[in-house]
Short mmCIF file of C-alpha atoms in Angstrom, two decimals:
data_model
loop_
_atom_site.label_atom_id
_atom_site.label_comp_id
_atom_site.label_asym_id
_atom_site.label_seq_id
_atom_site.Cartn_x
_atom_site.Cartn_y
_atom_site.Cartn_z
CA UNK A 1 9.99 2.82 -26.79
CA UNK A 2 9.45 6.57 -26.21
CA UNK A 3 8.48 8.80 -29.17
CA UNK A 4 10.15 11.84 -28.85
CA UNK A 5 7.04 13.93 -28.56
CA UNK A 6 5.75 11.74 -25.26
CA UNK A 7 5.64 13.61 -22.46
CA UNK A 8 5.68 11.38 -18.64
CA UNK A 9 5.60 13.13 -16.08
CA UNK A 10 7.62 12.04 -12.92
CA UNK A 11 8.51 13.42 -9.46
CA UNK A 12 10.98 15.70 -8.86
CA UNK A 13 12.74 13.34 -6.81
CA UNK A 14 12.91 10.57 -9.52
CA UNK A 15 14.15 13.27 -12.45
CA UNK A 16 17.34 13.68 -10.20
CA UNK A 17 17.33 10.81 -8.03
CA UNK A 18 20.24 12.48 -5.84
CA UNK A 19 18.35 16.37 -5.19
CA UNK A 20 17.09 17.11 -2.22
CA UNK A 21 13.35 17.95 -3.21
CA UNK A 22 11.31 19.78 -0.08
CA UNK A 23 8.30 18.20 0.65
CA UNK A 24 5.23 20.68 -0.62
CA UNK A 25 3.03 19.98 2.28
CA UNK A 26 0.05 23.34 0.98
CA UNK A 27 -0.50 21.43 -1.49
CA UNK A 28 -0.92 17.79 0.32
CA UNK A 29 -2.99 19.15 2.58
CA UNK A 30 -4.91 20.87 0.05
CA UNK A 31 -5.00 17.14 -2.09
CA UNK A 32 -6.26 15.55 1.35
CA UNK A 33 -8.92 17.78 1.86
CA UNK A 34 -10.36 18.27 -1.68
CA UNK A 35 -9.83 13.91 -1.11
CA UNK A 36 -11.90 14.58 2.10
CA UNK A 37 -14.83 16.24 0.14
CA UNK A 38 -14.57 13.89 -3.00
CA UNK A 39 -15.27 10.67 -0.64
CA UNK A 40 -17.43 12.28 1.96
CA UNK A 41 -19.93 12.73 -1.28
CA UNK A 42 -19.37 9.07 -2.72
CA UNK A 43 -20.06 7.72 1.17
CA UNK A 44 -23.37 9.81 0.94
CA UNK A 45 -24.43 6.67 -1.44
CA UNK A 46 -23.52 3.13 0.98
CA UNK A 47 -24.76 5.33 3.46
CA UNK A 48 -28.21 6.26 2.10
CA UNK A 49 -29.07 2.35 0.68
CA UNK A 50 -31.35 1.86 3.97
CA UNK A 51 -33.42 5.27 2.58
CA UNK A 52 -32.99 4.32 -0.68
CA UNK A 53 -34.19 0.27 -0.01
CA UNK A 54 -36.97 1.92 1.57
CA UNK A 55 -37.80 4.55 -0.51
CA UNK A 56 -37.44 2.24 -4.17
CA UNK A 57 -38.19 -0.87 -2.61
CA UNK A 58 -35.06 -2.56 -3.34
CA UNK A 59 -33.77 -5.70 -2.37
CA UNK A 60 -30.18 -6.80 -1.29
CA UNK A 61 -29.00 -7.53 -5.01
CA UNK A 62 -30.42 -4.22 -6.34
CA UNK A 63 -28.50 -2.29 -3.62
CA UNK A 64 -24.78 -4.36 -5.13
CA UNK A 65 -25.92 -3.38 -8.43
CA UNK A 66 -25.80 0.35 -7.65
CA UNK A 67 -22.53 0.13 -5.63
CA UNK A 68 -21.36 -1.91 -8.38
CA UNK A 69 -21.80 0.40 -11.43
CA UNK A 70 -20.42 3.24 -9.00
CA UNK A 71 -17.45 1.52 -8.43
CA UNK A 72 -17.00 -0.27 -12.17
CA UNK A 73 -17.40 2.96 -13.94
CA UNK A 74 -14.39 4.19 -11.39
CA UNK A 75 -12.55 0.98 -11.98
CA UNK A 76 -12.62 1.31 -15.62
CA UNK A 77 -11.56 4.31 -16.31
CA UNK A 78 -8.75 5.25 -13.75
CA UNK A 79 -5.97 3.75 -15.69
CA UNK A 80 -7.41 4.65 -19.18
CA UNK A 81 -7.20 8.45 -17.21
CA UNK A 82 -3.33 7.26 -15.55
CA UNK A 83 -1.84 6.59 -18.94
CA UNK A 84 -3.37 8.87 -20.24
CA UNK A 85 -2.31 12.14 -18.55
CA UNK A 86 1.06 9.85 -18.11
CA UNK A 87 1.83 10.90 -21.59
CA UNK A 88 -0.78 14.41 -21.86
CA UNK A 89 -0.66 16.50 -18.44
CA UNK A 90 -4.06 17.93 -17.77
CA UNK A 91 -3.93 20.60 -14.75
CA UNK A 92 -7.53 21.58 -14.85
CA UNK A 93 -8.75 17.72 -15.44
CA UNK A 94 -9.08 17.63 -11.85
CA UNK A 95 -11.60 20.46 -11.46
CA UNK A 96 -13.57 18.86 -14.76
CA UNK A 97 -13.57 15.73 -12.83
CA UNK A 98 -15.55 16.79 -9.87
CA UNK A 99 -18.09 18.66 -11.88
CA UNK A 100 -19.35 15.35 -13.00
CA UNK A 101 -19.39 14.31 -9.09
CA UNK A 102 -21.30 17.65 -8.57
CA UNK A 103 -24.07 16.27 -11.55
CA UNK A 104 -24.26 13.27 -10.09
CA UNK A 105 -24.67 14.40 -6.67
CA UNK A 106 -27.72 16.65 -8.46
CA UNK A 107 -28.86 13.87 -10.09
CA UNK A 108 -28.93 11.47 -6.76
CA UNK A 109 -31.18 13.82 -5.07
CA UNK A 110 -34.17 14.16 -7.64
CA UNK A 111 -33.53 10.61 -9.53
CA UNK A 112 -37.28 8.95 -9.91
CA UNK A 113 -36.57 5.11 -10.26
CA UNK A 114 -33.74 2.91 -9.92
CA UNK A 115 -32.31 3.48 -13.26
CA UNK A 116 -31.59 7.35 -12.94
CA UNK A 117 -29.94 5.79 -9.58
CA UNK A 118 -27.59 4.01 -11.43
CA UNK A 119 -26.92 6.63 -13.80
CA UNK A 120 -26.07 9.06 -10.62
CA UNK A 121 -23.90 6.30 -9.48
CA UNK A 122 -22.00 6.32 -12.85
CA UNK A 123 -21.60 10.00 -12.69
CA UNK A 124 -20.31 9.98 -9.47
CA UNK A 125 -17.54 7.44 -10.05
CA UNK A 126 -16.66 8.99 -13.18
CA UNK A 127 -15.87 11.93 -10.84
CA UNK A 128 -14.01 9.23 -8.61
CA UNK A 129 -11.99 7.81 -11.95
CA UNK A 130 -10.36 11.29 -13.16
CA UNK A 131 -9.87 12.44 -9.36
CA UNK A 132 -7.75 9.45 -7.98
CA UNK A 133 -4.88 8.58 -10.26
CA UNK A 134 -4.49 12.89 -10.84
CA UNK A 135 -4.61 13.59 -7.21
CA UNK A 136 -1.84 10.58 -6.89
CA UNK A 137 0.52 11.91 -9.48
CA UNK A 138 0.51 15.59 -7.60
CA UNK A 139 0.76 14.09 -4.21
CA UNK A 140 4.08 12.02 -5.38
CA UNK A 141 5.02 15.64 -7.49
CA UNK A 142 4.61 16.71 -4.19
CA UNK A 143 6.67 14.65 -1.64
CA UNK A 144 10.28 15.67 -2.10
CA UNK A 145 10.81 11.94 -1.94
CA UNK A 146 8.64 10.98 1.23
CA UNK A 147 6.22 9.22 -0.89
CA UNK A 148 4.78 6.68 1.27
CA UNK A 149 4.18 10.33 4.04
CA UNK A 150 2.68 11.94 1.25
CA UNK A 151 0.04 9.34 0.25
CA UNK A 152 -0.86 9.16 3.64
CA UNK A 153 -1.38 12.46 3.71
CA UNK A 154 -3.57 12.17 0.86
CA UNK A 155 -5.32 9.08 1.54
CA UNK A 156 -6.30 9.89 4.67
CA UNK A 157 -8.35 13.13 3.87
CA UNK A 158 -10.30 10.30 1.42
CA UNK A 159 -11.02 8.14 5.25
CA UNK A 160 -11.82 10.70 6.83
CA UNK A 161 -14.46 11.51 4.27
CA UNK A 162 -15.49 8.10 3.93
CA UNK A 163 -16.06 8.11 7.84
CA UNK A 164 -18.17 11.58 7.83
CA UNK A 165 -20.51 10.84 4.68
CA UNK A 166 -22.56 7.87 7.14
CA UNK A 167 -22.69 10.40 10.02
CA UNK A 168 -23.68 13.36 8.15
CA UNK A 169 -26.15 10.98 6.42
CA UNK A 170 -27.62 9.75 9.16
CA UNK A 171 -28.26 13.21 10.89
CA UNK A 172 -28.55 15.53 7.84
CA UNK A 173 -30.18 13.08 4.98
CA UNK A 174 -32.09 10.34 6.90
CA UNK A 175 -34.57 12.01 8.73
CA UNK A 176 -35.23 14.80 5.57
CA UNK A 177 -34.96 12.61 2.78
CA UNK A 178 -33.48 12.07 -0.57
CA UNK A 179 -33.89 15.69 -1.45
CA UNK A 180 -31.60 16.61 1.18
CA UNK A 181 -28.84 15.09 -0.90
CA UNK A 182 -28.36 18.72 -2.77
CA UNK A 183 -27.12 20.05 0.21
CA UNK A 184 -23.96 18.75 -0.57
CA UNK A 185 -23.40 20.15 -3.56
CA UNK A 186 -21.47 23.20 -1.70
CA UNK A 187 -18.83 20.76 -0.56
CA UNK A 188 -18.38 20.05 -4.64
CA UNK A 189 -18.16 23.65 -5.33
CA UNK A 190 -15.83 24.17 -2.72
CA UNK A 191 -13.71 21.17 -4.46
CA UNK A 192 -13.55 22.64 -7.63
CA UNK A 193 -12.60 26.07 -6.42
CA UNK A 194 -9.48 24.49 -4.38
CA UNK A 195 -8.66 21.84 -7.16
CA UNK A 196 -8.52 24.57 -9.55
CA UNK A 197 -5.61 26.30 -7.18
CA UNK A 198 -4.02 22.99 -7.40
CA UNK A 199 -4.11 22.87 -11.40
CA UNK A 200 -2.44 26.06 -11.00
CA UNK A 201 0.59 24.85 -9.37
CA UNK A 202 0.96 21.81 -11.32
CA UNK A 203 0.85 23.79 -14.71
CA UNK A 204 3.61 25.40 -13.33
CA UNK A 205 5.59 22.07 -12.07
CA UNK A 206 4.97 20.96 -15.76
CA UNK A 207 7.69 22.30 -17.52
CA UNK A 208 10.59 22.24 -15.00
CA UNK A 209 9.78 18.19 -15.38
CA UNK A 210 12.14 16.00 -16.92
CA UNK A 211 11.82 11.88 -18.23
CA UNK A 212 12.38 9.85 -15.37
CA UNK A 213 15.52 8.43 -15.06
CA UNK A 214 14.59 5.79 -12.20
CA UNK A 215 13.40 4.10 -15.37
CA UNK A 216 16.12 2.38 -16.10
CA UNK A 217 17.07 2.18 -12.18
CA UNK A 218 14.11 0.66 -11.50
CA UNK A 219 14.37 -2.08 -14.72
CA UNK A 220 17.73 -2.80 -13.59
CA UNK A 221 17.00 -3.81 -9.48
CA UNK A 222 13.94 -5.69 -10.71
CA UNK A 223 13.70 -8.60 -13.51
CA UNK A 224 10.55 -8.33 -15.35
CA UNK A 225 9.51 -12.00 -14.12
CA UNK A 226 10.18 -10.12 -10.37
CA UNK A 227 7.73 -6.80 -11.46
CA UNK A 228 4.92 -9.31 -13.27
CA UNK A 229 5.29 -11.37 -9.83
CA UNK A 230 4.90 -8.54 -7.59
CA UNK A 231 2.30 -6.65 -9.25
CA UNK A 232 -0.04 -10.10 -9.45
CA UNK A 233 0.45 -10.45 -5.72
CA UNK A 234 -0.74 -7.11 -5.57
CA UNK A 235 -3.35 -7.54 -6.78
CA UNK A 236 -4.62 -10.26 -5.00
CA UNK A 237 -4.28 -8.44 -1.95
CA UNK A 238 -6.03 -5.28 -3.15
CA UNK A 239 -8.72 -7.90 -3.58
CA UNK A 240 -8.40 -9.77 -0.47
CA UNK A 241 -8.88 -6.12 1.65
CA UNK A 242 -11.36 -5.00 -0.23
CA UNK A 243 -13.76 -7.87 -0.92
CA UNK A 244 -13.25 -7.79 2.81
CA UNK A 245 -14.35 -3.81 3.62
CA UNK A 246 -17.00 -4.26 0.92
CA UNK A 247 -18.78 -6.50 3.43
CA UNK A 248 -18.21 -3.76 6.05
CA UNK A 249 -18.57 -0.68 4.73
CA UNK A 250 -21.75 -1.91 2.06
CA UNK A 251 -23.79 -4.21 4.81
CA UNK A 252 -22.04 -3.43 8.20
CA UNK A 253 -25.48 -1.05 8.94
CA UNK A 254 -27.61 -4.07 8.15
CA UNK A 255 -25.73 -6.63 10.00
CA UNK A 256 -25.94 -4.51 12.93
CA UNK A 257 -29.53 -3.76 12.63
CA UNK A 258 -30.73 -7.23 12.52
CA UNK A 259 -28.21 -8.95 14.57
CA UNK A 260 -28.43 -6.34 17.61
CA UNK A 261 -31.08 -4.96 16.49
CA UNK A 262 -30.00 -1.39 16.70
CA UNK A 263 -31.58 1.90 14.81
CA UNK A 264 -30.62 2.83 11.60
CA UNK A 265 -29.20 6.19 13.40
CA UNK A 266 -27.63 4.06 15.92
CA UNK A 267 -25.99 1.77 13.28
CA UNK A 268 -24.76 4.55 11.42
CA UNK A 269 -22.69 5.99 14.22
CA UNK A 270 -21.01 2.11 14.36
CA UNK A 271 -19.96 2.87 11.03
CA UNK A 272 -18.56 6.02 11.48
CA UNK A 273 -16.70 4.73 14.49
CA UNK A 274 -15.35 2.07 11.88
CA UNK A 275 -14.39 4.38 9.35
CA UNK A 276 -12.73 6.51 11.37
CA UNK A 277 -10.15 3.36 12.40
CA UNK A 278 -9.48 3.16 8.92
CA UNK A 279 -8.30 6.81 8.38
CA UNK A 280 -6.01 6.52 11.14
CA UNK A 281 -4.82 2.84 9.68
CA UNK A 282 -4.28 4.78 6.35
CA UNK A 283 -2.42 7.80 8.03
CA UNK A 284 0.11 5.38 10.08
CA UNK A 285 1.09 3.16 7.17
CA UNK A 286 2.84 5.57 4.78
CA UNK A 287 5.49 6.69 7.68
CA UNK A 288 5.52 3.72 8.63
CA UNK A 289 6.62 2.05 5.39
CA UNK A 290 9.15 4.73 4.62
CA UNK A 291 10.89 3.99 7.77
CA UNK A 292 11.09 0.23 8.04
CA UNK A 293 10.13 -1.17 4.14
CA UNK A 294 6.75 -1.32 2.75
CA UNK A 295 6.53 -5.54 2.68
CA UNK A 296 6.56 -6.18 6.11
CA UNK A 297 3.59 -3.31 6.34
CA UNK A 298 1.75 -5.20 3.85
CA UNK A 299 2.46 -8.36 5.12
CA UNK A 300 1.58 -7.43 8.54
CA UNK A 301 -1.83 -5.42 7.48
CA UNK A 302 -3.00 -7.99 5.76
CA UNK A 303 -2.10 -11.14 7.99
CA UNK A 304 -2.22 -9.53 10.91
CA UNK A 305 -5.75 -8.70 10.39
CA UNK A 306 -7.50 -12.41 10.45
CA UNK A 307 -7.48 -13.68 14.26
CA UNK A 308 -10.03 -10.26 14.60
CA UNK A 309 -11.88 -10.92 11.35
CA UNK A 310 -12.74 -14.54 12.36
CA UNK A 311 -13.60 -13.25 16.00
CA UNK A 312 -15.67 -11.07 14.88
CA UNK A 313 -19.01 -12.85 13.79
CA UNK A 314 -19.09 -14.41 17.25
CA UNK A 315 -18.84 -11.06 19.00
CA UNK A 316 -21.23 -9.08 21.15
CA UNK A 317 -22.26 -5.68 20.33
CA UNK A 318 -19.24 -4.16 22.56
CA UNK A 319 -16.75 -6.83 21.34
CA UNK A 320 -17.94 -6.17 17.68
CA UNK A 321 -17.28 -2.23 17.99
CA UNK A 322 -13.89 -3.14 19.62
CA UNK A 323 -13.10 -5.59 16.73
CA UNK A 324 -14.33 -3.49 14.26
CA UNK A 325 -11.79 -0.25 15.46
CA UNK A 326 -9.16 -2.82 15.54
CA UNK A 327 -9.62 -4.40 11.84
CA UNK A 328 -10.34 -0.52 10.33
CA UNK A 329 -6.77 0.27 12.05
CA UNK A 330 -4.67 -2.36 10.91
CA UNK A 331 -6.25 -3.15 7.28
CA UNK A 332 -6.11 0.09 6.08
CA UNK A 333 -2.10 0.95 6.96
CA UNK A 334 -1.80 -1.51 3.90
CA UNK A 335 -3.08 0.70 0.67
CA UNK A 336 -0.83 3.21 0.95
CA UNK A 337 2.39 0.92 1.09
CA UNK A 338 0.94 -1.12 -1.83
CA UNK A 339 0.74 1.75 -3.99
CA UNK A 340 4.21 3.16 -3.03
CA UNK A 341 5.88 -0.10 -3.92
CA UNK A 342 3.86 -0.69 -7.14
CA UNK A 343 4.75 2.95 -8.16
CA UNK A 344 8.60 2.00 -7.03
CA UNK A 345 8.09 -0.83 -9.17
CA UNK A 346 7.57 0.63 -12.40
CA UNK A 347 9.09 3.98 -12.46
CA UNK A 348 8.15 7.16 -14.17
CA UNK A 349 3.72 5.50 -14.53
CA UNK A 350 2.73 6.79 -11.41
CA UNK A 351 -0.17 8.04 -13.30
CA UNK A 352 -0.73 4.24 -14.61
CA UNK A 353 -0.63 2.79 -11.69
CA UNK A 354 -2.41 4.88 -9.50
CA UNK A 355 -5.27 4.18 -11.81
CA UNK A 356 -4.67 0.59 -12.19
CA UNK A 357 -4.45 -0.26 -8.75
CA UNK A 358 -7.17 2.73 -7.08
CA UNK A 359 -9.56 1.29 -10.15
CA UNK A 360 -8.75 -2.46 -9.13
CA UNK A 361 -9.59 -1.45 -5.88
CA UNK A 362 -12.65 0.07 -6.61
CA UNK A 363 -13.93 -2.49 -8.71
CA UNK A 364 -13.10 -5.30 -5.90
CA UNK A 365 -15.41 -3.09 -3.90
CA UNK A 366 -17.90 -3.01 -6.22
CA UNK A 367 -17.75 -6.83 -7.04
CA UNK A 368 -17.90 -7.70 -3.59
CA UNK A 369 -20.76 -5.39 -2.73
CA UNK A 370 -22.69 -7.38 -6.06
CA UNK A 371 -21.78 -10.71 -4.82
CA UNK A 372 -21.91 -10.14 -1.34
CA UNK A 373 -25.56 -8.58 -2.00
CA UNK A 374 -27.03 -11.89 -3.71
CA UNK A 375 -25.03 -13.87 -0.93
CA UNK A 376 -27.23 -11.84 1.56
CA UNK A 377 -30.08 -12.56 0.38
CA UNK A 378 -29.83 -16.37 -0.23
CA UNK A 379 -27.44 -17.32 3.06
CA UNK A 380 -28.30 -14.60 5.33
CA UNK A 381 -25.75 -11.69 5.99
CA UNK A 382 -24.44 -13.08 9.22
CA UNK A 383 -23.21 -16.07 7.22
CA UNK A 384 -22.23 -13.51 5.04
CA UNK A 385 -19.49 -12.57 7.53
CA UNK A 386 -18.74 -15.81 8.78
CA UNK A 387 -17.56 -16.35 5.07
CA UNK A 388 -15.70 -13.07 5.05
CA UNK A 389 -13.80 -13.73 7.53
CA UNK A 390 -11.12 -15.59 6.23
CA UNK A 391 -10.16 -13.62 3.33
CA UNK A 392 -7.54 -11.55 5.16
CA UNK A 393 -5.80 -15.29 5.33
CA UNK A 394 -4.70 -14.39 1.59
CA UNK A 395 -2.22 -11.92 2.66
CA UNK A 396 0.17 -14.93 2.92
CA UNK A 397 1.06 -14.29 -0.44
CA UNK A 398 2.86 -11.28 0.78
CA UNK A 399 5.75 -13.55 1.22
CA UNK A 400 6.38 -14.02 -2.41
CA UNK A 401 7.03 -10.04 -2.95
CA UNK A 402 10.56 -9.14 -3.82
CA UNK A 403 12.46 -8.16 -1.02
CA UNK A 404 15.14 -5.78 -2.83
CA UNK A 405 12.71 -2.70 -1.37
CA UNK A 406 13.86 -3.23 2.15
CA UNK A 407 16.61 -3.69 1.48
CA UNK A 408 17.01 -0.25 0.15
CA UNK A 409 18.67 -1.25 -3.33
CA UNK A 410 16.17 1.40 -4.78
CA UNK A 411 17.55 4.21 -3.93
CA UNK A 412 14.44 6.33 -3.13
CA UNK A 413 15.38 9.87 -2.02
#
């Protein structure tokens, strides 16, 4: 139960579930792009491993080790950081956050052996672990009740940056080397200066905040055998996408380079060309789930995605671009709808479980870019793929999520 003294923050929208709340798009957009620079800097490091291979000598497995402390140091701490600032708002932790990305970026760019890589790595996703579930929170603060719009919004500025690290790598970093890695450390600074405009206007949001009364709203339309249900399923699907895009966005470079044998230049643009599918996936799946119910986008994200995944390993080059737009697309329209029903699920811990599920997410990512890695190098990374392929088939679990949120007996305004 509640001490008296706990402060939870909640939207707007859920304090008085009946108000109509405007939707505060300055400060979405403002959340997408500071998301835009956040991930553009933590793409800098997939995109980099064919410098960094080279320059360290590193094998497959040491290249999953780096992703993998990047993304369990993020996976860690997000919901230690959710419940956290759940209970204790903290404006400026944003700003504090990506001064440890801008350290670790530093640190990237002059690190000597493969363990200062790995401590860059950790810096970097500590950066990742206070930005996400804090960026979340403000973007839900922020929706006037379009919440699956909003995280869109949000999510997508973290795409596009995802897509535009490999590119900007491959023309900016690749041919000047590791050094050339500080030259991102204006897009940090730049960050910090806009996050701290955002901790602004959330200090002031603070005390017009009340305890969220979809609490007991949200208790009451699901049992607690329904919530642990739903939330497991989940999670297995957070782990079916992103075991999946760990084998695309970690190795996609390398599978193109020795099955087609393209340029590392050349095999960078493929990637870019996938990433960008996935921040227009991410950008149609929010709307999308506020309009017709957020299960039958995850069901049909996740599903919907295996006849391409199981094509693809038998494609040519053209076919495997093709495939690979088409995957990014409809995968990604599925994060933002799992988040927006998790948060619907347990009311008034959006902090919670925006960490729980962005740091499950992460650390799928960072397990499957481990595993995947010492797959590689024992099977080969084209029957790495082959393998890969039929993970999306787990999204028929989708069928056991509670169907009470399309049927609109939350009322969500």
């Amino acid at each position: 139960m509640s001490t008296p003294t706990e402060v939870i923050v909640a939207t707007q929208s859920e304090a008085r579930p009946g108000a109509a709340v405007a939707t505060t798009f300055p400060i979405l957009v403002m959340l997408s792009f500071c998301h835009l620079l956040n991930d553009m800097i933590q793409s800098l490091l997939p995109a980099i491993y064919p410098l960094l291979k080279s320059e360290f000598a590193l094998d497959f497995g040491q290249i999953g080790l780096i992703t993998l402390t990047f993304q369990i140091t993020a996976s860690l701490l997000q919901p230690m950081v959710g419940m956290f600032t759940d209970r204790h708002p903290k404006p400026w932790s944003l700003a504090f956050g990506m001064g440890s990305t801008l350290i670790g970026l530093l640190l990237l760019s002059r690190a000597p052996s493969f363990p200062v890589l790995l401590m860059a790595a950790a810096l970097i996703g500590t950066g990742s672990a206070v930005f996400h579930p804090e960026s979340s929170r403000i973007a839900r603060l922020a929706s006037g009740g379009r919440h699956g719009l909003a995280q869109s919004i949000f999510q997508v500025g973290g795409n596009i940056g995802s897509a535009s690290g490999p590119l900007l790598a491959a023309f900016i970093i690749m041919p000047r080397g590791q050094a050339s890695i500080a030259w991102f450390a204006l897009a940090a600074m730049i960050a910090i200066l806009v996050l701290g405009r955002i901790g602004r206007w959330y200090q002031l949001q603070i005390p017009n905040l009340a305890r969220p009364a979809m609490r007991a709203a949200g208790r009451a339309a699901y049992t607690r055998r329904q919530v642990t249900i739903a939330i497991g399923v989940l999670g297995v699907l957070i782990f079916s996408k992103y075991f999946y895009l760990a084998s695309l966005s970690s190795y996609y470079t390398f599978y193109l380079m020795h099955r087609f044998s393209l340029g590392a230049q050349s095999a960078q643009v493929h990637l870019f060309i996938f990433l960008a599918a996935v921040a227009a996936g991410t950008l149609i799946g929010g709307p999308v789930g506020d309009r017709i119910g957020r299960r039958y986008v995850i069901w049909a994200s996740i599903l919907g995605v295996l006849p391409f995944t199981l094509m693809l390993p038998h494609a040519n080059l053209l076919w495997t671009t093709v495939l690979t737009v088409v995957i990014g697309l409809v995968l990604a329209s599925a994060f933002a709808a799992i988040l927006v029903f998790a948060q619907e699920l347990v009311p008034g811990r959006t902090g919670m479980i925006s960490g729980l599920f962005f740091g499950f997410a992460f650390g799928m990512g960072g397990i499957g870019a481990a595993v995947l890695g010492q797959l590689a190098d024992h099977i080969g990374i084209e029957a790495v793929y082959r393998i890969c392929a039929w993970l999306p088939a787990i999204g028929l679990l989708a069928w056991f999520l509670p169907r009470k949120q399309d049927s609109n007996q939350i009322k969500v305004p």
